[in-house]
Amino acid sequence: MNYYIKYEPKIRSYIQRLVFDSTDAEDIMQSTAMLLWKKHDQFKADQAFLPWAYKFAYNEIRNYYRKHEKSKKLLLDPDCIDQLADTSLKNSSQLEELKASLDDCLYKLDNSDRRLIEYRYCEDGKINDLAEKQKTTPNALSKALQKIRQKLHICVRSNQEHS
């Protein structure tokens, strides 16, 4: 169970990179966690936990796409899912470094800029709603967000160059 707690963010990130709907990704995360719990006796201490856990997550993702294939809600075929999964695994360490850099850059933002980013992206806030609350125009708010994203982009790129 300690391994799961340690690697849960990486498993969640892996699933989110392969499942585009956040609610569905969360459902898959829950079913993966249940499977890992049920199958924990099959895990051998001498093997790496993360690849073992990714296999369960991958199978849950494949089941999800198979289940939704008939509804035509999803347009990815199994080969595409395989390629995405392989690429995701290969790039996971680089993505973790980028995420750490982005977290650092978010921390460096002014509180008001950070709150705006959090509202827009973490809370899925709507520009029009926030503009109304702040008594500004949606266009002005969009421009402010663009400037903040540009600051973040420059900061992340600078961090990557110095590491």
PDB file of C-alpha atoms in Angstrom:
ATOM      1  CA  MET A   1       0.000   0.000   0.000  1.00  0.00           C
ATOM      2  CA  ASN A   2       2.943   2.329   0.656  1.00  0.00           C
ATOM      3  CA  TYR A   3       3.977   1.949  -2.977  1.00  0.00           C
ATOM      4  CA  TYR A   4       0.518   2.986  -4.124  1.00  0.00           C
ATOM      5  CA  ILE A   5       0.555   6.083  -1.951  1.00  0.00           C
ATOM      6  CA  LYS A   6       4.010   6.999  -3.233  1.00  0.00           C
ATOM      7  CA  TYR A   7       3.184   6.481  -6.922  1.00  0.00           C
ATOM      8  CA  GLU A   8      -0.490   7.447  -7.037  1.00  0.00           C
ATOM      9  CA  PRO A   9       0.207  10.874  -8.629  1.00  0.00           C
ATOM     10  CA  LYS A  10       2.214   9.235 -11.427  1.00  0.00           C
ATOM     11  CA  ILE A  11      -0.480   6.632 -12.073  1.00  0.00           C
ATOM     12  CA  ARG A  12      -3.127   9.383 -12.128  1.00  0.00           C
ATOM     13  CA  SER A  13      -1.037  11.460 -14.525  1.00  0.00           C
ATOM     14  CA  TYR A  14      -0.551   8.463 -16.814  1.00  0.00           C
ATOM     15  CA  ILE A  15      -4.306   7.885 -16.956  1.00  0.00           C
ATOM     16  CA  GLN A  16      -5.073  11.563 -17.515  1.00  0.00           C
ATOM     17  CA  ARG A  17      -2.689  11.675 -20.466  1.00  0.00           C
ATOM     18  CA  LEU A  18      -4.576   8.830 -22.144  1.00  0.00           C
ATOM     19  CA  VAL A  19      -8.187   9.617 -21.204  1.00  0.00           C
ATOM     20  CA  PHE A  20      -9.351  13.039 -22.238  1.00  0.00           C
ATOM     21  CA  ASP A  21     -12.478  13.310 -20.107  1.00  0.00           C
ATOM     22  CA  SER A  22     -11.501  14.165 -16.520  1.00  0.00           C
ATOM     23  CA  THR A  23     -14.526  12.432 -14.978  1.00  0.00           C
ATOM     24  CA  ASP A  24     -13.820   9.256 -16.928  1.00  0.00           C
ATOM     25  CA  ALA A  25     -10.127   9.477 -16.010  1.00  0.00           C
ATOM     26  CA  GLU A  26     -11.081   9.689 -12.338  1.00  0.00           C
ATOM     27  CA  ASP A  27     -13.348   6.654 -12.695  1.00  0.00           C
ATOM     28  CA  ILE A  28     -10.499   4.725 -14.303  1.00  0.00           C
ATOM     29  CA  MET A  29      -8.182   5.829 -11.503  1.00  0.00           C
ATOM     30  CA  GLN A  30     -10.634   4.474  -8.942  1.00  0.00           C
ATOM     31  CA  SER A  31     -11.047   1.146 -10.720  1.00  0.00           C
ATOM     32  CA  THR A  32      -7.264   0.860 -11.103  1.00  0.00           C
ATOM     33  CA  ALA A  33      -6.798   1.527  -7.390  1.00  0.00           C
ATOM     34  CA  MET A  34      -9.356  -1.173  -6.570  1.00  0.00           C
ATOM     35  CA  LEU A  35      -7.586  -3.654  -8.852  1.00  0.00           C
ATOM     36  CA  LEU A  36      -4.206  -2.862  -7.346  1.00  0.00           C
ATOM     37  CA  TRP A  37      -5.668  -3.429  -3.902  1.00  0.00           C
ATOM     38  CA  LYS A  38      -7.289  -6.736  -4.926  1.00  0.00           C
ATOM     39  CA  LYS A  39      -4.131  -7.943  -6.686  1.00  0.00           C
ATOM     40  CA  HIS A  40      -1.548  -6.637  -4.207  1.00  0.00           C
ATOM     41  CA  ASP A  41      -0.670 -10.193  -3.184  1.00  0.00           C
ATOM     42  CA  GLN A  42       0.562 -10.805  -6.755  1.00  0.00           C
ATOM     43  CA  PHE A  43       3.102  -7.994  -6.476  1.00  0.00           C
ATOM     44  CA  LYS A  44       6.590  -9.258  -5.715  1.00  0.00           C
ATOM     45  CA  ALA A  45       8.851  -7.053  -3.650  1.00  0.00           C
ATOM     46  CA  ASP A  46      11.750  -7.573  -6.063  1.00  0.00           C
ATOM     47  CA  GLN A  47       9.847  -6.051  -9.008  1.00  0.00           C
ATOM     48  CA  ALA A  48       9.318  -2.386  -9.829  1.00  0.00           C
ATOM     49  CA  PHE A  49       5.898  -1.233  -8.634  1.00  0.00           C
ATOM     50  CA  LEU A  50       5.215   1.513 -11.171  1.00  0.00           C
ATOM     51  CA  PRO A  51       5.436  -0.619 -14.354  1.00  0.00           C
ATOM     52  CA  TRP A  52       3.323  -3.265 -12.607  1.00  0.00           C
ATOM     53  CA  ALA A  53       0.692  -0.665 -11.693  1.00  0.00           C
ATOM     54  CA  TYR A  54       0.779   0.905 -15.162  1.00  0.00           C
ATOM     55  CA  LYS A  55      -0.237  -2.456 -16.644  1.00  0.00           C
ATOM     56  CA  PHE A  56      -3.442  -2.408 -14.608  1.00  0.00           C
ATOM     57  CA  ALA A  57      -4.117   1.201 -15.527  1.00  0.00           C
ATOM     58  CA  TYR A  58      -3.446   0.439 -19.183  1.00  0.00           C
ATOM     59  CA  ASN A  59      -5.886  -2.467 -19.154  1.00  0.00           C
ATOM     60  CA  GLU A  60      -8.557  -0.308 -17.528  1.00  0.00           C
ATOM     61  CA  ILE A  61      -7.983   2.356 -20.191  1.00  0.00           C
ATOM     62  CA  ARG A  62      -8.298  -0.236 -22.960  1.00  0.00           C
ATOM     63  CA  ASN A  63     -11.548  -1.494 -21.406  1.00  0.00           C
ATOM     64  CA  TYR A  64     -12.833   2.081 -21.262  1.00  0.00           C
ATOM     65  CA  TYR A  65     -12.130   2.661 -24.953  1.00  0.00           C
ATOM     66  CA  ARG A  66     -13.642  -0.694 -25.912  1.00  0.00           C
ATOM     67  CA  LYS A  67     -16.779   0.087 -23.923  1.00  0.00           C
ATOM     68  CA  HIS A  68     -17.182   3.515 -25.557  1.00  0.00           C
ATOM     69  CA  GLU A  69     -16.225   2.383 -29.044  1.00  0.00           C
ATOM     70  CA  LYS A  70     -19.833   1.555 -29.968  1.00  0.00           C
ATOM     71  CA  SER A  71     -21.147   4.937 -28.919  1.00  0.00           C
ATOM     72  CA  LYS A  72     -18.753   6.627 -31.383  1.00  0.00           C
ATOM     73  CA  LYS A  73     -17.992   8.983 -28.521  1.00  0.00           C
ATOM     74  CA  LEU A  74     -14.328   8.081 -28.924  1.00  0.00           C
ATOM     75  CA  LEU A  75     -12.393   7.985 -32.144  1.00  0.00           C
ATOM     76  CA  LEU A  76      -9.161   6.297 -31.048  1.00  0.00           C
ATOM     77  CA  ASP A  77      -8.460   2.815 -32.298  1.00  0.00           C
ATOM     78  CA  PRO A  78      -6.541   0.262 -30.196  1.00  0.00           C
ATOM     79  CA  ASP A  79      -3.255   0.813 -32.079  1.00  0.00           C
ATOM     80  CA  CYS A  80      -3.448   4.526 -31.390  1.00  0.00           C
ATOM     81  CA  ILE A  81      -4.072   3.865 -27.695  1.00  0.00           C
ATOM     82  CA  ASP A  82      -1.034   1.551 -27.645  1.00  0.00           C
ATOM     83  CA  GLN A  83       1.137   4.229 -29.236  1.00  0.00           C
ATOM     84  CA  LEU A  84      -0.109   6.885 -26.823  1.00  0.00           C
ATOM     85  CA  ALA A  85       0.560   4.601 -23.869  1.00  0.00           C
ATOM     86  CA  ASP A  86       4.088   3.785 -25.066  1.00  0.00           C
ATOM     87  CA  THR A  87       4.886   7.426 -25.717  1.00  0.00           C
ATOM     88  CA  SER A  88       3.423   8.429 -22.380  1.00  0.00           C
ATOM     89  CA  LEU A  89       5.617   5.948 -20.526  1.00  0.00           C
ATOM     90  CA  LYS A  90       8.732   7.036 -22.419  1.00  0.00           C
ATOM     91  CA  ASN A  91       8.073  10.705 -21.705  1.00  0.00           C
ATOM     92  CA  SER A  92       6.850  10.410 -18.118  1.00  0.00           C
ATOM     93  CA  SER A  93      10.129  11.503 -16.494  1.00  0.00           C
ATOM     94  CA  GLN A  94      10.383  14.510 -18.792  1.00  0.00           C
ATOM     95  CA  LEU A  95       6.771  15.401 -18.023  1.00  0.00           C
ATOM     96  CA  GLU A  96       7.456  15.123 -14.298  1.00  0.00           C
ATOM     97  CA  GLU A  97      10.367  17.567 -14.678  1.00  0.00           C
ATOM     98  CA  LEU A  98       8.167  19.978 -16.634  1.00  0.00           C
ATOM     99  CA  LYS A  99       5.428  19.706 -14.026  1.00  0.00           C
ATOM    100  CA  ALA A 100       7.908  20.457 -11.228  1.00  0.00           C
ATOM    101  CA  SER A 101       9.175  23.447 -13.198  1.00  0.00           C
ATOM    102  CA  LEU A 102       5.639  24.693 -13.807  1.00  0.00           C
ATOM    103  CA  ASP A 103       4.819  24.309 -10.101  1.00  0.00           C
ATOM    104  CA  ASP A 104       7.893  26.378  -9.278  1.00  0.00           C
ATOM    105  CA  CYS A 105       6.884  29.055 -11.777  1.00  0.00           C
ATOM    106  CA  LEU A 106       3.299  29.133 -10.491  1.00  0.00           C
ATOM    107  CA  TYR A 107       4.655  29.684  -6.994  1.00  0.00           C
ATOM    108  CA  LYS A 108       6.644  32.689  -8.258  1.00  0.00           C
ATOM    109  CA  LEU A 109       3.555  34.413  -9.690  1.00  0.00           C
ATOM    110  CA  ASP A 110       1.834  37.263  -7.888  1.00  0.00           C
ATOM    111  CA  ASN A 111      -1.054  36.029  -5.764  1.00  0.00           C
ATOM    112  CA  SER A 112      -3.647  37.658  -8.022  1.00  0.00           C
ATOM    113  CA  ASP A 113      -2.137  36.053 -11.147  1.00  0.00           C
ATOM    114  CA  ARG A 114      -1.933  32.662  -9.447  1.00  0.00           C
ATOM    115  CA  ARG A 115      -5.564  32.912  -8.302  1.00  0.00           C
ATOM    116  CA  LEU A 116      -6.639  33.760 -11.856  1.00  0.00           C
ATOM    117  CA  ILE A 117      -4.794  30.726 -13.269  1.00  0.00           C
ATOM    118  CA  GLU A 118      -6.196  28.467 -10.541  1.00  0.00           C
ATOM    119  CA  TYR A 119      -9.742  29.705 -11.150  1.00  0.00           C
ATOM    120  CA  ARG A 120      -9.485  29.232 -14.896  1.00  0.00           C
ATOM    121  CA  TYR A 121      -7.684  25.881 -15.015  1.00  0.00           C
ATOM    122  CA  CYS A 122      -8.060  24.166 -11.641  1.00  0.00           C
ATOM    123  CA  GLU A 123     -11.659  25.137 -11.013  1.00  0.00           C
ATOM    124  CA  ASP A 124     -12.598  25.129 -14.702  1.00  0.00           C
ATOM    125  CA  GLY A 125     -13.889  28.671 -14.286  1.00  0.00           C
ATOM    126  CA  LYS A 126     -15.499  30.489 -17.175  1.00  0.00           C
ATOM    127  CA  ILE A 127     -14.009  33.760 -18.424  1.00  0.00           C
ATOM    128  CA  ASN A 128     -17.395  35.480 -18.674  1.00  0.00           C
ATOM    129  CA  ASP A 129     -18.340  34.547 -15.099  1.00  0.00           C
ATOM    130  CA  LEU A 130     -15.062  35.787 -13.664  1.00  0.00           C
ATOM    131  CA  ALA A 131     -15.158  38.975 -15.741  1.00  0.00           C
ATOM    132  CA  GLU A 132     -18.588  39.722 -14.332  1.00  0.00           C
ATOM    133  CA  LYS A 133     -17.382  39.094 -10.751  1.00  0.00           C
ATOM    134  CA  GLN A 134     -14.318  41.306 -11.246  1.00  0.00           C
ATOM    135  CA  LYS A 135     -16.301  43.985 -13.067  1.00  0.00           C
ATOM    136  CA  THR A 136     -14.127  43.804 -16.176  1.00  0.00           C
ATOM    137  CA  THR A 137     -14.592  42.626 -19.730  1.00  0.00           C
ATOM    138  CA  PRO A 138     -14.003  39.061 -20.864  1.00  0.00           C
ATOM    139  CA  ASN A 139     -11.551  40.420 -23.438  1.00  0.00           C
ATOM    140  CA  ALA A 140      -9.469  42.171 -20.764  1.00  0.00           C
ATOM    141  CA  LEU A 141      -9.444  39.013 -18.662  1.00  0.00           C
ATOM    142  CA  SER A 142      -8.411  36.894 -21.659  1.00  0.00           C
ATOM    143  CA  LYS A 143      -5.535  39.266 -22.350  1.00  0.00           C
ATOM    144  CA  ALA A 144      -4.450  39.080 -18.706  1.00  0.00           C
ATOM    145  CA  LEU A 145      -4.500  35.279 -18.860  1.00  0.00           C
ATOM    146  CA  GLN A 146      -2.454  35.349 -22.060  1.00  0.00           C
ATOM    147  CA  LYS A 147       0.186  37.522 -20.373  1.00  0.00           C
ATOM    148  CA  ILE A 148       0.319  35.171 -17.384  1.00  0.00           C
ATOM    149  CA  ARG A 149       0.646  32.126 -19.652  1.00  0.00           C
ATOM    150  CA  GLN A 150       3.488  33.888 -21.465  1.00  0.00           C
ATOM    151  CA  LYS A 151       5.240  34.559 -18.136  1.00  0.00           C
ATOM    152  CA  LEU A 152       4.839  30.901 -17.206  1.00  0.00           C
ATOM    153  CA  HIS A 153       6.159  29.773 -20.577  1.00  0.00           C
ATOM    154  CA  ILE A 154       9.274  31.935 -20.259  1.00  0.00           C
ATOM    155  CA  CYS A 155       9.841  30.823 -16.669  1.00  0.00           C
ATOM    156  CA  VAL A 156       9.499  27.101 -17.487  1.00  0.00           C
ATOM    157  CA  ARG A 157      11.789  27.418 -20.504  1.00  0.00           C
ATOM    158  CA  SER A 158      14.355  29.263 -18.383  1.00  0.00           C
ATOM    159  CA  ASN A 159      14.192  26.591 -15.685  1.00  0.00           C
ATOM    160  CA  GLN A 160      14.687  23.869 -18.291  1.00  0.00           C
ATOM    161  CA  GLU A 161      17.705  25.622 -19.773  1.00  0.00           C
ATOM    162  CA  HIS A 162      19.323  25.914 -16.335  1.00  0.00           C
ATOM    163  CA  SER A 163      18.791  22.297 -15.354  1.00  0.00           C
TER     164      SER A 163
END
